[in-house]
Coordinates of C-alpha atoms in Angstrom, one line a residue:
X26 CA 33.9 29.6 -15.2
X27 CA 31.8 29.9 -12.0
X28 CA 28.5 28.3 -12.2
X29 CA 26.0 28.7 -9.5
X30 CA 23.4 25.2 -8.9
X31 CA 20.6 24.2 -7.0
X32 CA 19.6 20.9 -5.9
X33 CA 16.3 19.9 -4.3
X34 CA 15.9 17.2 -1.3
X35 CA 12.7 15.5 -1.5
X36 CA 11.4 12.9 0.9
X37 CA 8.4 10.8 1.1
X38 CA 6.2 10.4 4.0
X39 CA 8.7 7.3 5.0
X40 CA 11.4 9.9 5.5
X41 CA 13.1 8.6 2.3
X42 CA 14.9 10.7 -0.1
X43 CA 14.5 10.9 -3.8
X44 CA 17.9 10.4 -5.7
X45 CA 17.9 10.3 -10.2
X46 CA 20.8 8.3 -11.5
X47 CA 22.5 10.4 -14.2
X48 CA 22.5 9.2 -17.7
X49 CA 26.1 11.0 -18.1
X50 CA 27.7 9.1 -15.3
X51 CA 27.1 6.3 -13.3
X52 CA 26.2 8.5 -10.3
X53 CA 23.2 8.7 -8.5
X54 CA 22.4 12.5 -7.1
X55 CA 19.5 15.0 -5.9
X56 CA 17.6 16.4 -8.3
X57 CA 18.7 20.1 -9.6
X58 CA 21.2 21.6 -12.0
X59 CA 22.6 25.4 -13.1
X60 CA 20.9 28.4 -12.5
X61 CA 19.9 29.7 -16.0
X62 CA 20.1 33.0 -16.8
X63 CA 17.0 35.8 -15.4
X64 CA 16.4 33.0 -12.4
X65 CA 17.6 32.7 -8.8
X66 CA 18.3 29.2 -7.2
X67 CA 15.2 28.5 -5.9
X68 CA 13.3 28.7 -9.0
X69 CA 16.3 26.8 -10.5
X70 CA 15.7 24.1 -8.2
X71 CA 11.8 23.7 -9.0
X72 CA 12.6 24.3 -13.2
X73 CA 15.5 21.4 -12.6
X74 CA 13.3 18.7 -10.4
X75 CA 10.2 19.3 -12.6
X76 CA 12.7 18.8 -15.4
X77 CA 15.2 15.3 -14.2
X78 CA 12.1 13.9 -12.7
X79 CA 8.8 15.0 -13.5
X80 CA 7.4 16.6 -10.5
X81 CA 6.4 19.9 -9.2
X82 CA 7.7 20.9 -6.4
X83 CA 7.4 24.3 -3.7
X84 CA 10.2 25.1 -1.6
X85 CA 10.3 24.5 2.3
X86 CA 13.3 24.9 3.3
X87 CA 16.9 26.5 2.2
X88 CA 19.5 23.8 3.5
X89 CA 22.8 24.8 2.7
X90 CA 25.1 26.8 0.4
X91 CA 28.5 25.6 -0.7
X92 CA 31.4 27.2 -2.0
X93 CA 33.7 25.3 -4.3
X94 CA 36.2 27.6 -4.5
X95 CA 38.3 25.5 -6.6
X96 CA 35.6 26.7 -9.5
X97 CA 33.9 29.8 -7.9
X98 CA 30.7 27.5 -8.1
X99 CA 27.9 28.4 -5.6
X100 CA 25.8 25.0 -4.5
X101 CA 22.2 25.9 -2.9
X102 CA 20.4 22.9 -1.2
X103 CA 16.5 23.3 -1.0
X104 CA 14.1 21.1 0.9
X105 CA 11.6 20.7 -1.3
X106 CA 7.8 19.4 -1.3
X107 CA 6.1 17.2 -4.3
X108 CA 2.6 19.4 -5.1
X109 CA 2.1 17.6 -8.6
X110 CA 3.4 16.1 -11.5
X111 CA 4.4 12.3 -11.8
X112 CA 7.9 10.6 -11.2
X113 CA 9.2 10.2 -14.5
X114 CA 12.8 9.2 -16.7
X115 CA 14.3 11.6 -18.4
X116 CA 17.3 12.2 -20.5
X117 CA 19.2 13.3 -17.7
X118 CA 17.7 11.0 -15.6
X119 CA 17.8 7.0 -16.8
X120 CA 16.4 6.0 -13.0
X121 CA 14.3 7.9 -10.5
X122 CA 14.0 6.5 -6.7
X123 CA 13.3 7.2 -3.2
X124 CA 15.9 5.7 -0.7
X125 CA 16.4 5.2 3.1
X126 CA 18.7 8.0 4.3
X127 CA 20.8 5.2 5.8
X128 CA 20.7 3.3 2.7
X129 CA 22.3 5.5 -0.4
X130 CA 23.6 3.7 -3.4
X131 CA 27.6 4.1 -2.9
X132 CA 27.4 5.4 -6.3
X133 CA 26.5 8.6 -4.8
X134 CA 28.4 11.9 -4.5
X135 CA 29.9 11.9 -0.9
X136 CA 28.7 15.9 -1.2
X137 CA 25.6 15.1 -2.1
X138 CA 25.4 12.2 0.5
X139 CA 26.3 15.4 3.5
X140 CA 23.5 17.6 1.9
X141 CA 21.2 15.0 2.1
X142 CA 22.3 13.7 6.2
X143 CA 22.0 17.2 6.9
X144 CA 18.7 17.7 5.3
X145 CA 17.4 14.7 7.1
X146 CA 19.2 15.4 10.6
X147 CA 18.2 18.9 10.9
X148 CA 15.4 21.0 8.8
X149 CA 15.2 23.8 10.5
X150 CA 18.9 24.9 10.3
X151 CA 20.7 26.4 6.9
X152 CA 24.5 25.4 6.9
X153 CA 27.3 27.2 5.3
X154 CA 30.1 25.1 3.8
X155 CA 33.2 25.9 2.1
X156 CA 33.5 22.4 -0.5
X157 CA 36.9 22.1 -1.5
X158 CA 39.1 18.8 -0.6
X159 CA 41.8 20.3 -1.8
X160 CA 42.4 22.8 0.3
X161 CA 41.3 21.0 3.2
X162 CA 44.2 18.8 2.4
X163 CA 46.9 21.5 1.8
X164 CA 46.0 22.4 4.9
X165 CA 46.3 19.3 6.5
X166 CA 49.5 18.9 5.5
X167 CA 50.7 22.6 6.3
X168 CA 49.9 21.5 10.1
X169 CA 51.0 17.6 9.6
X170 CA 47.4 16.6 10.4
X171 CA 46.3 13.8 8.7
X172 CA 42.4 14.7 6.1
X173 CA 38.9 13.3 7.4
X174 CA 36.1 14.1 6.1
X175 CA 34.0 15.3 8.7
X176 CA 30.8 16.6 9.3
X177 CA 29.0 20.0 8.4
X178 CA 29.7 22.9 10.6
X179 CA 26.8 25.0 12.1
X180 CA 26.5 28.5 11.1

């Protein structure tokens, strides 16, 4: 069933970013979740952070889109700034912290870890992404080229 998400990058005025650790999973990601029903992502990204971690947050900034075509899921990235609220656990959310951008736990989503270079490398620009390392490696192998992971495209 295709789901469409929002996640929110948030960084302190040290140029950190703010990563929950999942209570489900020993994962650390951005803060954000799926779009509910009557919303659109970017008040799904503000209803999520507010939500995982306590804060309120306005948007600044849409980041990227990704399509997992695997699922038909739609991924929206926001850059987002904290205007109240308190960090805080939740039950999603068993530990809340801000991290160097060159420093994220390994526990992290290598997706999530992309949204958050490009965040952090270039605010100004939205990129378009097609997520699916599946494909990429059918097609790899179609063309006896060898999978990389490699880094965002510009759009």
């Amino acid at each position: 069933m295709a789901t469409i998400g929002a996640f929110g990058v948030i960084f302190d005025a040290d140029g950190r970013v703010l990563l929950c650790h999942r209570t489900d999973r020993d994962l650390w990601n951005l803060p954000g979740g799926t779009m509910e029903s009557g919303e659109v992502p970017w008040m799904t990204v503000i209803r999520e952070v507010e939500e995982e971690v306590g804060v309120q947050v306005v948007v600044e900034q849409w980041s990227s889109i990704s399509f997992k075509p695997q699922n038909d899921d739609l991924v929206f990235t926001y850059i987002c700034r904290v205007v109240g609220g308190a960090l805080r656990t939740s039950a999603e959310a068993d530990e809340i912290a801000y991290f160097p951008v060159d420093a994220i736990p390994e526990n992290t989503s290598p997706r999530q870890v992309e949204r958050i270079r490009h965040a952090a490398r270039d605010r100004a620009t939205c990129v378009v992404n097609v997520q699916s390392p599946t494909t990429e490696t059918t097609i790899a192998r179609a063309f006896g080229a060898q999978t990389a992971t490699a880094d965002w495209p510009r759009v």
